[in-house]
C-alpha atoms as one frame of an Amber mdcrd trajectory, in Angstrom:
protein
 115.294 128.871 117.201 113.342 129.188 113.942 113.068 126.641 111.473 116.011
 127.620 108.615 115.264 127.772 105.133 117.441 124.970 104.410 115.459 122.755
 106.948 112.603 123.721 105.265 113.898 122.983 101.701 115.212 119.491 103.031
 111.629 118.275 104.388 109.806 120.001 101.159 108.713 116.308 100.025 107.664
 114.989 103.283 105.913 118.595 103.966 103.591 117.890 100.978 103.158 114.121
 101.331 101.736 115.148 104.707  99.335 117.752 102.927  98.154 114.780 100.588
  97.568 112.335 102.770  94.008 110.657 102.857  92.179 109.286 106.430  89.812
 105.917 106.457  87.171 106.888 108.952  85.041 104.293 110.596  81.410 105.318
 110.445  78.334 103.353 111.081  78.162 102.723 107.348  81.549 101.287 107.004
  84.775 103.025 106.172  85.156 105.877 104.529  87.877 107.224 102.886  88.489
 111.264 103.068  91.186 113.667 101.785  92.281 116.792 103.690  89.989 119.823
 102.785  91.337 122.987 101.018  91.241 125.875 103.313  88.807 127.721 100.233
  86.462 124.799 100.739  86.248 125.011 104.450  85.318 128.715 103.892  82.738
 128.012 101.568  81.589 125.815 103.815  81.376 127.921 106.731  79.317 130.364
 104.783  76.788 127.720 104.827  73.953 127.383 107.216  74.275 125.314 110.462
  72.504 122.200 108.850  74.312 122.550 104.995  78.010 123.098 106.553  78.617
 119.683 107.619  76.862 117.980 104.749  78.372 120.408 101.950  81.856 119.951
 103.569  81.866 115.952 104.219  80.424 115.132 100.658  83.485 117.171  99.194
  86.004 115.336 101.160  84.828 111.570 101.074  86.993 110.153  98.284  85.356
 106.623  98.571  82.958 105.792  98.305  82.302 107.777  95.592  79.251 109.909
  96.543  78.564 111.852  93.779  77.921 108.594  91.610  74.990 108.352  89.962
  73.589 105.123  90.564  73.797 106.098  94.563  72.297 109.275  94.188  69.725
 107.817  92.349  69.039 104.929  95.012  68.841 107.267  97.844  66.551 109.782
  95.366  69.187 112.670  95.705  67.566 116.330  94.792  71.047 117.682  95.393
  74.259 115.986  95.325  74.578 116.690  99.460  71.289 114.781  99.898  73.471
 111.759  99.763  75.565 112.516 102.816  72.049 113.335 104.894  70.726 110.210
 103.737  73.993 108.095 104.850  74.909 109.432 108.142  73.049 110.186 111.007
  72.989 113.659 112.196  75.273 113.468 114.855  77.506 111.144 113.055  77.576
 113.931 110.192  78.897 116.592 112.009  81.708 113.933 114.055  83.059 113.395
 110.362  82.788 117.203 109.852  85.057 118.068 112.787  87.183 115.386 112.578
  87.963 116.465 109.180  88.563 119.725 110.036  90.916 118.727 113.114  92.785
 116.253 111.182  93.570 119.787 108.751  95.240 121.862 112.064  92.633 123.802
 112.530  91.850 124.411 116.521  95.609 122.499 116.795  96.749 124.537 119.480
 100.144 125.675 119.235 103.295 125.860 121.164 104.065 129.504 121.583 107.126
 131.668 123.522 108.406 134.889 123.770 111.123 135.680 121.191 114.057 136.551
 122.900 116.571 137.792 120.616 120.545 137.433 121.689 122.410 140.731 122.167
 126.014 140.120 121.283
């Protein structure tokens, strides 16, 4: 049976809490924190070549440390802000963050599926 609308209405605060929610990823530079990212930036991303997608998509979502700040861009001598994430993480390690990332947001989640069968009365 379909979820109702009242359901739906009910669970409307823990259905965005769950949208909000930020990850702590162990990485081989310590723990990261990263936020979910928005469906337009994984799109963006895509559009990216093989290489940039990862990098352009993990520097987006890594909340802390803070990887656009300047002192660390600096440090690591940063020509673009995405350096950073190259200069951090290995390559393999990058593109683990990428797709966890991208898992944690559903997509790939495969889902439960049935025929509808409606009820004749």
């Amino acid at each position: 049976m379909a979820v109702s609308i009242e359901e739906l209405i009910n669970k409307k605060d823990e259905i965005q809490k769950y949208k909000n929610l930020e990850y702590d990823l162990e990485t081989s530079i310590g723990e990261i924190t990263v936020e979910l990212p928005t469906r337009s930036l994984v799109l963006e991303s895509n559009k990216l070549e093989d290489g940039e997608s990862d990098a352009y998509l993990v520097y987006h979502v890594v909340v802390a440390p803070d990887l656009a700040d300047k002192k660390l861009q600096e440090a690591y001598k940063c020509g673009e802000p995405t350096d950073i994430v190259k200069a951090l993480f290995r390559p393999g390690e990058l593109t683990a963050i990428s797709r966890k990332v991208i898992a944690l947001s559903g997509y790939g989640k495969d889902i439960k599926s049935q025929v509808h069968a409606e009820l004749k009365n």
